[in-house]
mmCIF file of C-alpha atoms and ligand atoms in Angstrom:
data_model
loop_
_atom_site.group_PDB
_atom_site.id
_atom_site.type_symbol
_atom_site.label_atom_id
_atom_site.label_comp_id
_atom_site.label_asym_id
_atom_site.label_seq_id
_atom_site.Cartn_x
_atom_site.Cartn_y
_atom_site.Cartn_z
ATOM 1 C CA UNK B 247 225.594 -30.984 -63.629
ATOM 2 C CA UNK B 248 229.107 -29.683 -62.919
ATOM 3 C CA UNK B 249 227.674 -27.440 -60.202
ATOM 4 C CA UNK B 250 225.908 -30.412 -58.658
ATOM 5 C CA UNK B 251 229.139 -32.413 -58.714
ATOM 6 C CA UNK B 252 231.111 -29.548 -57.149
ATOM 7 C CA UNK B 253 228.579 -28.979 -54.417
ATOM 8 C CA UNK B 254 228.636 -32.717 -53.667
ATOM 9 C CA UNK B 255 232.433 -32.857 -53.324
ATOM 10 C CA UNK B 256 232.399 -29.707 -51.194
ATOM 11 C CA UNK B 257 229.786 -30.935 -48.746
ATOM 12 C CA UNK B 258 230.472 -32.457 -45.365
ATOM 13 C CA UNK B 259 230.137 -36.221 -44.986
ATOM 14 C CA UNK B 260 230.849 -37.721 -41.550
ATOM 15 C CA UNK B 261 233.043 -40.821 -41.158
ATOM 16 C CA UNK B 262 232.554 -43.812 -38.883
ATOM 17 C CA UNK B 263 234.491 -44.626 -35.709
ATOM 18 C CA UNK B 264 236.121 -47.562 -37.529
ATOM 19 C CA UNK B 265 237.192 -45.414 -40.533
ATOM 20 C CA UNK B 266 238.747 -42.822 -38.210
ATOM 21 C CA UNK B 267 240.575 -45.493 -36.218
ATOM 22 C CA UNK B 268 241.941 -47.129 -39.355
ATOM 23 C CA UNK B 269 243.117 -43.758 -40.787
ATOM 24 C CA UNK B 270 244.966 -43.120 -37.509
ATOM 25 C CA UNK B 271 246.528 -46.593 -37.448
ATOM 26 C CA UNK B 272 247.832 -45.977 -41.011
ATOM 27 C CA UNK B 273 249.594 -42.811 -39.781
ATOM 28 C CA UNK B 274 246.983 -40.406 -41.184
ATOM 29 C CA UNK B 275 244.860 -37.774 -39.451
ATOM 30 C CA UNK B 276 241.261 -37.913 -38.182
ATOM 31 C CA UNK B 277 239.131 -35.192 -36.618
ATOM 32 C CA UNK B 278 237.410 -36.332 -33.435
ATOM 33 C CA UNK B 279 234.843 -34.823 -31.049
ATOM 34 C CA UNK B 280 235.784 -34.156 -27.435
ATOM 35 C CA UNK B 281 233.707 -32.633 -24.637
ATOM 36 C CA UNK B 282 235.592 -29.314 -25.131
ATOM 37 C CA UNK B 283 236.230 -28.731 -28.863
ATOM 38 C CA UNK B 284 236.933 -30.976 -31.877
ATOM 39 C CA UNK B 285 240.518 -32.273 -32.085
ATOM 40 C CA UNK B 286 242.720 -33.002 -35.109
ATOM 41 C CA UNK B 287 244.289 -36.325 -34.107
ATOM 42 C CA UNK B 288 247.284 -38.442 -35.095
ATOM 43 C CA UNK B 289 249.272 -41.201 -33.418
ATOM 44 C CA UNK B 290 251.335 -39.308 -30.836
ATOM 45 C CA UNK B 291 254.401 -41.531 -30.959
ATOM 46 C CA UNK B 292 254.717 -41.445 -34.771
ATOM 47 C CA UNK B 293 256.720 -38.353 -35.840
ATOM 48 C CA UNK B 294 255.576 -38.510 -39.478
ATOM 49 C CA UNK B 295 251.935 -38.658 -38.438
ATOM 50 C CA UNK B 296 252.429 -35.757 -36.002
ATOM 51 C CA UNK B 297 254.072 -33.636 -38.716
ATOM 52 C CA UNK B 298 250.815 -33.881 -40.737
ATOM 53 C CA UNK B 299 248.977 -32.054 -37.939
ATOM 54 C CA UNK B 300 251.416 -29.111 -38.045
ATOM 55 C CA UNK B 301 251.194 -28.966 -41.863
ATOM 56 C CA UNK B 302 247.404 -29.064 -42.113
ATOM 57 C CA UNK B 303 246.840 -26.547 -39.302
ATOM 58 C CA UNK B 304 249.676 -24.236 -40.359
ATOM 59 C CA UNK B 305 250.826 -24.464 -36.731
ATOM 60 C CA UNK B 306 254.292 -23.270 -35.693
ATOM 61 C CA UNK B 307 256.558 -26.126 -34.527
ATOM 62 C CA UNK B 308 257.166 -24.149 -31.336
ATOM 63 C CA UNK B 309 253.598 -24.771 -30.128
ATOM 64 C CA UNK B 310 253.453 -28.171 -28.373
ATOM 65 C CA UNK B 311 250.517 -30.600 -28.676
ATOM 66 C CA UNK B 312 248.312 -32.280 -26.065
ATOM 67 C CA UNK B 313 248.529 -36.084 -25.937
ATOM 68 C CA UNK B 314 245.132 -37.734 -25.384
ATOM 69 C CA UNK B 315 245.037 -40.973 -23.459
ATOM 70 C CA UNK B 316 242.534 -43.388 -22.005
ATOM 71 C CA UNK B 317 243.610 -43.281 -18.362
ATOM 72 C CA UNK B 318 246.277 -42.507 -15.798
ATOM 73 C CA UNK B 319 248.049 -45.817 -16.543
ATOM 74 C CA UNK B 320 248.750 -44.566 -20.073
ATOM 75 C CA UNK B 321 249.932 -41.260 -18.563
ATOM 76 C CA UNK B 322 252.651 -43.028 -16.604
ATOM 77 C CA UNK B 323 253.945 -44.625 -19.829
ATOM 78 C CA UNK B 324 254.495 -41.133 -21.260
ATOM 79 C CA UNK B 325 255.360 -38.987 -18.246
ATOM 80 C CA UNK B 326 256.684 -38.990 -14.688
ATOM 81 C CA UNK B 327 253.420 -38.814 -12.739
ATOM 82 C CA UNK B 328 253.608 -36.856 -9.471
ATOM 83 C CA UNK B 329 251.348 -37.087 -6.395
ATOM 84 C CA UNK B 330 249.599 -33.853 -7.376
ATOM 85 C CA UNK B 331 248.961 -35.302 -10.841
ATOM 86 C CA UNK B 332 247.464 -38.484 -9.314
ATOM 87 C CA UNK B 333 245.027 -36.342 -7.305
ATOM 88 C CA UNK B 334 243.963 -34.394 -10.418
ATOM 89 C CA UNK B 335 243.488 -37.579 -12.443
ATOM 90 C CA UNK B 336 241.366 -39.133 -9.689
ATOM 91 C CA UNK B 337 239.170 -36.098 -9.251
ATOM 92 C CA UNK B 338 238.734 -34.782 -12.797
ATOM 93 C CA UNK B 339 239.587 -37.517 -15.341
ATOM 94 C CA UNK B 340 238.183 -38.315 -17.746
ATOM 95 C CA UNK B 341 237.366 -34.646 -18.281
ATOM 96 C CA UNK B 342 238.400 -31.188 -19.464
ATOM 97 C CA UNK B 343 241.772 -30.703 -17.741
ATOM 98 C CA UNK B 344 245.230 -31.161 -19.284
ATOM 99 C CA UNK B 345 248.276 -31.720 -17.084
ATOM 100 C CA UNK B 346 251.888 -30.839 -17.979
ATOM 101 C CA UNK B 347 254.478 -33.287 -16.585
ATOM 102 C CA UNK B 348 258.137 -34.176 -17.185
ATOM 103 C CA UNK B 349 258.159 -36.426 -20.244
ATOM 104 C CA UNK B 350 259.606 -39.884 -20.805
ATOM 105 C CA UNK B 351 261.933 -40.567 -23.706
ATOM 106 C CA UNK B 352 259.295 -42.328 -25.853
ATOM 107 C CA UNK B 353 257.493 -39.013 -26.516
ATOM 108 C CA UNK B 354 258.847 -37.473 -29.753
ATOM 109 C CA UNK B 355 260.349 -34.009 -29.365
ATOM 110 C CA UNK B 356 258.109 -32.637 -32.162
ATOM 111 C CA UNK B 357 255.019 -33.297 -30.002
ATOM 112 C CA UNK B 358 256.542 -31.287 -27.142
ATOM 113 C CA UNK B 359 258.248 -28.535 -29.165
ATOM 114 C CA UNK B 360 261.626 -29.755 -27.830
ATOM 115 C CA UNK B 361 260.616 -29.184 -24.200
ATOM 116 C CA UNK B 362 261.309 -31.751 -21.501
ATOM 117 C CA UNK B 363 257.601 -31.847 -20.622
ATOM 118 C CA UNK B 364 254.452 -33.354 -22.146
ATOM 119 C CA UNK B 365 250.782 -32.342 -21.893
ATOM 120 C CA UNK B 366 248.400 -35.231 -21.161
ATOM 121 C CA UNK B 367 244.613 -35.320 -21.090
ATOM 122 C CA UNK B 368 241.965 -38.018 -20.867
ATOM 123 C CA UNK B 369 238.858 -36.792 -22.729
ATOM 124 C CA UNK B 370 235.402 -37.918 -21.598
ATOM 125 C CA UNK B 371 233.577 -37.863 -24.959
ATOM 126 C CA UNK B 372 232.350 -41.424 -25.542
ATOM 127 C CA UNK B 373 233.149 -41.381 -29.292
ATOM 128 C CA UNK B 374 236.722 -40.169 -28.701
ATOM 129 C CA UNK B 375 237.130 -42.909 -26.102
ATOM 130 C CA UNK B 376 235.840 -45.549 -28.537
ATOM 131 C CA UNK B 377 238.493 -44.473 -31.050
ATOM 132 C CA UNK B 378 241.156 -44.585 -28.303
ATOM 133 C CA UNK B 379 240.076 -48.155 -27.471
ATOM 134 C CA UNK B 380 240.319 -49.286 -31.102
ATOM 135 C CA UNK B 381 243.659 -47.569 -31.706
ATOM 136 C CA UNK B 382 245.019 -48.506 -28.279
ATOM 137 C CA UNK B 383 247.728 -45.820 -28.448
ATOM 138 C CA UNK B 384 248.080 -42.194 -27.337
ATOM 139 C CA UNK B 385 246.740 -39.572 -29.761
ATOM 140 C CA UNK B 386 248.181 -36.079 -30.235
ATOM 141 C CA UNK B 387 245.333 -33.639 -30.908
ATOM 142 C CA UNK B 388 245.228 -29.846 -31.042
ATOM 143 C CA UNK B 389 241.934 -28.127 -31.777
ATOM 144 C CA UNK B 390 240.817 -28.947 -35.341
ATOM 145 C CA UNK B 391 241.031 -25.424 -36.783
ATOM 146 C CA UNK B 392 243.567 -23.547 -38.889
ATOM 147 C CA UNK B 393 246.130 -21.959 -36.567
ATOM 148 C CA UNK B 394 244.860 -18.825 -34.746
ATOM 149 C CA UNK B 395 241.282 -19.260 -35.965
ATOM 150 C CA UNK B 396 238.195 -19.981 -33.887
ATOM 151 C CA UNK B 397 238.151 -23.517 -32.426
ATOM 152 C CA UNK B 398 235.494 -25.864 -33.873
ATOM 153 C CA UNK B 399 232.620 -27.048 -31.691
ATOM 154 C CA UNK B 400 230.760 -28.974 -34.425
ATOM 155 C CA UNK B 401 231.848 -31.392 -37.149
ATOM 156 C CA UNK B 402 230.731 -28.871 -39.802
ATOM 157 C CA UNK B 403 233.068 -26.236 -38.314
ATOM 158 C CA UNK B 404 235.978 -28.676 -38.822
ATOM 159 C CA UNK B 405 234.965 -29.233 -42.440
ATOM 160 C CA UNK B 406 234.659 -25.483 -42.995
ATOM 161 C CA UNK B 407 238.256 -25.026 -41.784
ATOM 162 C CA UNK B 408 239.883 -27.618 -44.011
ATOM 163 C CA UNK B 409 237.403 -28.083 -46.908
ATOM 164 C CA UNK B 410 238.566 -30.702 -49.376
ATOM 165 C CA UNK B 411 241.770 -31.260 -47.376
ATOM 166 C CA UNK B 412 239.644 -32.459 -44.444
ATOM 167 C CA UNK B 413 240.661 -35.769 -42.898
ATOM 168 C CA UNK B 414 237.881 -38.225 -41.930
ATOM 169 C CA UNK B 415 235.638 -36.387 -39.451
ATOM 170 C CA UNK B 416 233.730 -38.192 -36.705
ATOM 171 C CA UNK B 417 230.505 -36.336 -35.903
ATOM 172 C CA UNK B 418 229.839 -36.400 -32.164
ATOM 173 C CA UNK B 419 227.374 -33.493 -32.107
ATOM 174 C CA UNK B 420 228.113 -30.071 -30.599
ATOM 175 C CA UNK B 421 230.813 -30.150 -27.856
ATOM 176 C CA UNK B 422 229.204 -29.886 -24.420
ATOM 177 C CA UNK B 423 231.639 -27.365 -22.853
ATOM 178 C CA UNK B 424 232.513 -25.447 -26.015
ATOM 179 C CA UNK B 425 235.855 -24.109 -24.658
ATOM 180 C CA UNK B 426 239.247 -25.841 -24.532
ATOM 181 C CA UNK B 427 240.470 -27.753 -21.473
ATOM 182 C CA UNK B 428 242.169 -26.089 -18.520
ATOM 183 C CA UNK B 429 245.972 -26.474 -18.834
ATOM 184 C CA UNK B 430 247.654 -27.096 -15.458
ATOM 185 C CA UNK B 431 251.450 -27.185 -15.221
ATOM 186 C CA UNK B 432 252.619 -29.693 -12.610
ATOM 187 C CA UNK B 433 256.141 -30.047 -13.992
ATOM 188 C CA UNK B 434 257.783 -27.383 -11.812
ATOM 189 C CA UNK B 435 258.074 -26.627 -8.135
ATOM 190 C CA UNK B 436 254.649 -25.081 -7.789
ATOM 191 C CA UNK B 437 251.438 -25.768 -9.758
ATOM 192 C CA UNK B 438 250.362 -23.119 -12.270
ATOM 193 C CA UNK B 439 247.405 -22.677 -14.609
ATOM 194 C CA UNK B 440 248.652 -21.915 -18.140
ATOM 195 C CA UNK B 441 245.194 -21.716 -19.747
ATOM 196 C CA UNK B 442 241.878 -21.216 -17.918
ATOM 197 C CA UNK B 443 239.145 -23.689 -18.855
ATOM 198 C CA UNK B 444 236.123 -25.600 -17.580
ATOM 199 C CA UNK B 445 237.913 -26.737 -14.376
ATOM 200 C CA UNK B 446 238.759 -23.529 -12.518
ATOM 201 C CA UNK B 447 241.347 -22.280 -10.010
ATOM 202 C CA UNK B 448 239.210 -22.900 -6.898
ATOM 203 C CA UNK B 449 238.374 -26.468 -7.912
ATOM 204 C CA UNK B 450 242.077 -27.209 -8.470
ATOM 205 C CA UNK B 451 243.131 -25.530 -5.198
ATOM 206 C CA UNK B 452 240.503 -27.536 -3.308
ATOM 207 C CA UNK B 453 241.705 -30.736 -4.916
ATOM 208 C CA UNK B 454 245.443 -30.171 -4.300
ATOM 209 C CA UNK B 455 245.066 -28.258 -1.064
ATOM 210 C CA UNK B 456 247.727 -25.766 -2.099
ATOM 211 C CA UNK B 457 247.747 -22.300 -3.709
ATOM 212 C CA UNK B 458 247.913 -22.366 -7.508
ATOM 213 C CA UNK B 459 249.514 -19.578 -9.511
ATOM 214 C CA UNK B 460 248.053 -18.091 -12.681
ATOM 215 C CA UNK B 461 250.446 -18.025 -15.585
ATOM 216 C CA UNK B 462 248.410 -16.552 -18.418
ATOM 217 C CA UNK B 463 247.844 -13.002 -19.533
ATOM 218 C CA UNK B 464 244.660 -11.368 -18.362
ATOM 219 C CA UNK B 465 245.009 -8.175 -20.406
ATOM 220 C CA UNK B 466 244.806 -7.541 -24.123
ATOM 221 C CA UNK B 467 248.381 -6.308 -24.217
ATOM 222 C CA UNK B 468 250.035 -7.484 -27.407
ATOM 223 C CA UNK B 469 253.431 -6.143 -26.330
ATOM 224 C CA UNK B 470 253.872 -8.171 -23.173
ATOM 225 C CA UNK B 471 256.091 -11.234 -23.501
ATOM 226 C CA UNK B 472 254.765 -14.707 -24.194
ATOM 227 C CA UNK B 473 254.849 -16.620 -20.898
ATOM 228 C CA UNK B 474 254.614 -20.237 -21.956
ATOM 229 C CA UNK B 475 255.138 -22.014 -25.273
ATOM 230 C CA UNK B 476 252.103 -21.821 -27.487
ATOM 231 C CA UNK B 477 250.399 -19.224 -25.314
ATOM 232 C CA UNK B 478 250.318 -16.818 -28.229
ATOM 233 C CA UNK B 479 248.173 -13.966 -27.232
ATOM 234 C CA UNK B 480 246.276 -13.594 -30.516
ATOM 235 C CA UNK B 481 244.094 -16.647 -30.892
ATOM 236 C CA UNK B 482 240.536 -17.785 -31.498
ATOM 237 C CA UNK B 483 240.020 -14.856 -33.858
ATOM 238 C CA UNK B 484 237.077 -14.324 -36.187
ATOM 239 C CA UNK B 485 237.869 -12.646 -39.548
ATOM 240 C CA UNK B 486 235.969 -9.514 -38.497
ATOM 241 C CA UNK B 487 237.811 -7.364 -35.891
ATOM 242 C CA UNK B 488 236.345 -7.986 -32.431
ATOM 243 C CA UNK B 489 236.171 -5.146 -29.914
ATOM 244 C CA UNK B 490 235.858 -6.147 -26.243
ATOM 245 C CA UNK B 491 234.335 -3.739 -23.710
ATOM 246 C CA UNK B 492 234.750 -4.241 -19.999
ATOM 247 C CA UNK B 493 230.989 -4.303 -19.340
ATOM 248 C CA UNK B 494 227.562 -3.543 -20.822
ATOM 249 C CA UNK B 495 227.489 0.034 -19.466
ATOM 250 C CA UNK B 496 230.772 0.827 -21.230
ATOM 251 C CA UNK B 497 229.324 -0.652 -24.431
ATOM 252 C CA UNK B 498 226.148 1.447 -24.208
ATOM 253 C CA UNK B 499 228.134 4.650 -23.752
ATOM 254 C CA UNK B 500 230.611 4.044 -26.593
ATOM 255 C CA UNK B 501 230.466 5.362 -30.136
ATOM 256 C CA UNK B 502 228.701 2.748 -32.258
ATOM 257 C CA UNK B 503 227.346 2.497 -35.783
ATOM 258 C CA UNK B 504 224.128 0.546 -36.337
ATOM 259 C CA UNK B 505 224.977 0.010 -40.032
ATOM 260 C CA UNK B 506 228.445 -1.444 -39.670
ATOM 261 C CA UNK B 507 228.652 -2.880 -36.112
ATOM 262 C CA UNK B 508 227.327 -6.241 -34.937
ATOM 263 C CA UNK B 509 226.636 -6.446 -31.189
ATOM 264 C CA UNK B 510 227.310 -9.808 -29.519
ATOM 265 C CA UNK B 511 225.256 -9.919 -26.295
ATOM 266 C CA UNK B 512 225.379 -12.121 -23.217
ATOM 267 C CA UNK B 513 221.573 -12.324 -22.762
ATOM 268 C CA UNK B 514 218.130 -11.413 -24.216
ATOM 269 C CA UNK B 515 217.671 -8.206 -22.226
ATOM 270 C CA UNK B 516 220.905 -6.719 -23.556
ATOM 271 C CA UNK B 517 220.200 -7.899 -27.095
ATOM 272 C CA UNK B 518 216.636 -6.457 -27.029
ATOM 273 C CA UNK B 519 218.107 -3.105 -25.986
ATOM 274 C CA UNK B 520 220.341 -2.950 -29.078
ATOM 275 C CA UNK B 521 217.711 -4.421 -31.408
ATOM 276 C CA UNK B 522 215.360 -1.598 -30.428
ATOM 277 C CA UNK B 523 218.082 0.789 -31.670
ATOM 278 C CA UNK B 524 218.180 -1.053 -35.030
ATOM 279 C CA UNK B 525 221.507 -2.820 -34.477
ATOM 280 C CA UNK B 526 222.190 -6.331 -35.774
ATOM 281 C CA UNK B 527 222.707 -8.490 -32.691
ATOM 282 C CA UNK B 528 223.548 -12.063 -31.731
ATOM 283 C CA UNK B 529 223.059 -13.424 -28.229
ATOM 284 C CA UNK B 530 225.175 -16.048 -26.477
ATOM 285 C CA UNK B 531 222.369 -17.109 -24.122
ATOM 286 C CA UNK B 532 218.781 -16.082 -23.304
ATOM 287 C CA UNK B 533 219.349 -15.936 -19.554
ATOM 288 C CA UNK B 534 223.089 -15.121 -19.532
ATOM 289 C CA UNK B 535 223.928 -18.525 -18.034
ATOM 290 C CA UNK B 536 227.755 -18.819 -18.267
ATOM 291 C CA UNK B 537 227.709 -22.492 -19.314
ATOM 292 C CA UNK B 538 225.367 -21.616 -22.180
ATOM 293 C CA UNK B 539 227.562 -18.631 -23.102
ATOM 294 C CA UNK B 540 230.624 -20.918 -23.269
ATOM 295 C CA UNK B 541 228.719 -23.542 -25.263
ATOM 296 C CA UNK B 542 227.628 -20.960 -27.873
ATOM 297 C CA UNK B 543 230.702 -18.698 -27.950
ATOM 298 C CA UNK B 544 232.754 -20.135 -30.828
ATOM 299 C CA UNK B 545 229.727 -20.990 -33.001
ATOM 300 C CA UNK B 546 228.483 -17.409 -32.492
ATOM 301 C CA UNK B 547 231.863 -15.898 -33.460
ATOM 302 C CA UNK B 548 231.731 -17.951 -36.656
ATOM 303 C CA UNK B 549 228.124 -16.829 -37.338
ATOM 304 C CA UNK B 550 229.068 -13.229 -36.517
ATOM 305 C CA UNK B 551 231.637 -13.324 -39.339
ATOM 306 C CA UNK B 552 228.931 -14.240 -41.835
ATOM 307 C CA UNK B 553 227.226 -10.855 -41.192
ATOM 308 C CA UNK B 554 230.240 -9.210 -42.924
ATOM 309 C CA UNK B 555 230.102 -6.145 -40.670
ATOM 310 C CA UNK B 556 233.107 -3.908 -40.015
ATOM 311 C CA UNK B 557 233.276 -4.786 -36.310
ATOM 312 C CA UNK B 558 231.908 -7.312 -33.815
ATOM 313 C CA UNK B 559 231.441 -5.581 -30.464
ATOM 314 C CA UNK B 560 230.989 -7.447 -27.201
ATOM 315 C CA UNK B 561 231.744 -7.247 -23.466
ATOM 316 C CA UNK B 562 233.105 -9.394 -20.653
ATOM 317 C CA UNK B 563 230.873 -11.716 -18.646
ATOM 318 C CA UNK B 564 230.510 -10.611 -15.048
ATOM 319 C CA UNK B 565 228.269 -13.378 -13.751
ATOM 320 C CA UNK B 566 230.674 -15.438 -11.649
ATOM 321 C CA UNK B 567 230.798 -19.140 -12.381
ATOM 322 C CA UNK B 568 233.422 -21.841 -12.841
ATOM 323 C CA UNK B 569 233.766 -21.108 -16.546
ATOM 324 C CA UNK B 570 233.605 -17.277 -16.498
ATOM 325 C CA UNK B 571 237.366 -16.621 -16.438
ATOM 326 C CA UNK B 572 237.818 -18.992 -19.400
ATOM 327 C CA UNK B 573 235.120 -17.092 -21.353
ATOM 328 C CA UNK B 574 236.810 -13.736 -20.646
ATOM 329 C CA UNK B 575 240.237 -15.184 -21.528
ATOM 330 C CA UNK B 576 238.981 -16.351 -24.956
ATOM 331 C CA UNK B 577 237.191 -13.031 -25.590
ATOM 332 C CA UNK B 578 240.375 -11.128 -24.669
ATOM 333 C CA UNK B 579 242.441 -13.213 -27.076
ATOM 334 C CA UNK B 580 239.831 -12.965 -29.859
ATOM 335 C CA UNK B 581 239.951 -9.186 -29.472
ATOM 336 C CA UNK B 582 243.736 -9.037 -29.434
ATOM 337 C CA UNK B 583 245.383 -7.445 -32.509
HETATM 338 O O1 TXA X 298 240.340 -29.059 -24.916
HETATM 339 C C1 TXA X 298 241.459 -29.163 -25.432
HETATM 340 O O2 TXA X 298 242.511 -29.058 -24.760
HETATM 341 C C2 TXA X 298 241.522 -29.398 -26.934
HETATM 342 C C3 TXA X 298 240.935 -30.784 -27.256
HETATM 343 C C4 TXA X 298 241.071 -31.182 -28.698
HETATM 344 O O3 TXA X 298 241.497 -31.732 -26.410
HETATM 345 N N1 TXA X 298 242.870 -29.291 -27.420
HETATM 346 C C5 TXA X 298 243.505 -28.105 -27.526
HETATM 347 O O4 TXA X 298 244.769 -28.202 -28.056
HETATM 348 O O5 TXA X 298 243.003 -27.060 -27.174
HETATM 349 P P1 TXA X 298 245.604 -26.921 -28.560
HETATM 350 O O6 TXA X 298 246.785 -27.470 -29.261
HETATM 351 O O7 TXA X 298 244.715 -26.054 -29.333
HETATM 352 O O8 TXA X 298 246.083 -26.262 -27.235
HETATM 353 C C6 TXA X 298 247.085 -26.906 -26.456
HETATM 354 C C7 TXA X 298 247.651 -25.962 -25.437
HETATM 355 C C8 TXA X 298 248.534 -24.929 -26.092
HETATM 356 O O9 TXA X 298 248.296 -23.677 -25.501
HETATM 357 C C9 TXA X 298 249.932 -25.427 -25.772
HETATM 358 O O10 TXA X 298 250.847 -24.397 -25.673
HETATM 359 C C10 TXA X 298 249.734 -26.105 -24.423
HETATM 360 O O11 TXA X 298 248.482 -26.712 -24.537
HETATM 361 N N2 TXA X 298 250.789 -27.110 -24.216
HETATM 362 C C11 TXA X 298 250.911 -28.320 -24.796
HETATM 363 N N3 TXA X 298 252.031 -28.944 -24.382
HETATM 364 C C12 TXA X 298 252.635 -28.130 -23.501
HETATM 365 C C13 TXA X 298 253.836 -28.204 -22.723
HETATM 366 N N4 TXA X 298 254.641 -29.261 -22.771
HETATM 367 N N5 TXA X 298 254.143 -27.138 -21.937
HETATM 368 C C14 TXA X 298 253.323 -26.049 -21.881
HETATM 369 N N6 TXA X 298 252.185 -25.914 -22.587
HETATM 370 C C15 TXA X 298 251.843 -26.945 -23.392
HETATM 371 MG MG1 MG X 299 243.807 -24.493 -30.303
#
């Protein structure tokens, strides 16, 4: 009986759009689906509500939050919107790109880690947008995972992060992109990408008609300095150490142990190769399609942990596509010590 009761209280039960909106309006948290990953939301202009996000995630105060809004009109209430920003909003919003702009006074300093800028994004997920309509206020929302852990792409992943401390969770199904938004800094003299994501460098350069600089680390070098706030190198990490090879050939020629290593493959051909050598394998896609790889990446890292092996071993994606640099960025950070 007691076991039954415990398993009931420990199981995931989704909440409605209305319950999530009313929790938010009371100054509490709610976990909401977006097209990228699930977000842990609070009213962005309420400092007490925002502090609950930092507490529940165990997030350092120095890592600023993204403010989610319905449209570009709401952006101009929070930030000084530039011409470049207008072009990005027109082309890509609602969608998976976050823009950093000089902030207006109404944005609490805790949201922005005391910077003079704010990150704004208009998500396209219909359920998130329904909550935004009911709440009718901007929502701060980092990914709904404990700090430094793998970002959640399903409602169950959110529940598994926070267990009985979980806020109401709105189940919107698996996130269609599966990787966090591109972060584009338009607050300085020249535009810079701070985090690669579903909207890539070429798409942004074509939209703005100007060269864009890259301001994130591309190497797994734990000693190099942090370049922008919150761009901690170690991130998105499974519990099991993850080893990242440059390519499949390097993986095949390295010293491996079929008892204690799990091989995370990009496609069926590669996974069949290792299965025939009696390795445990997981594959991110049958065909190696980069969008499928991105969609499955975080869920597969979480599954890989459940194998309880000594190491997860994988390799970078070399099939070029809009999302490939974001996949390699997340793999590099997951592998970082
Ligand atoms: O797809 C996404 O962006 C998801 C969903 C929930 O919208 N959110 C997300 O939030 O990934 P989070 O907190 O996990 O990542 C936010 C990133 C951090 O790297 C943070 O440093 C950066 O945005 N950021 C936020 N405000 C900033 C600012 N004012 N200046 C520079 N970077 C900022
Ligand atoms: Mg995150």
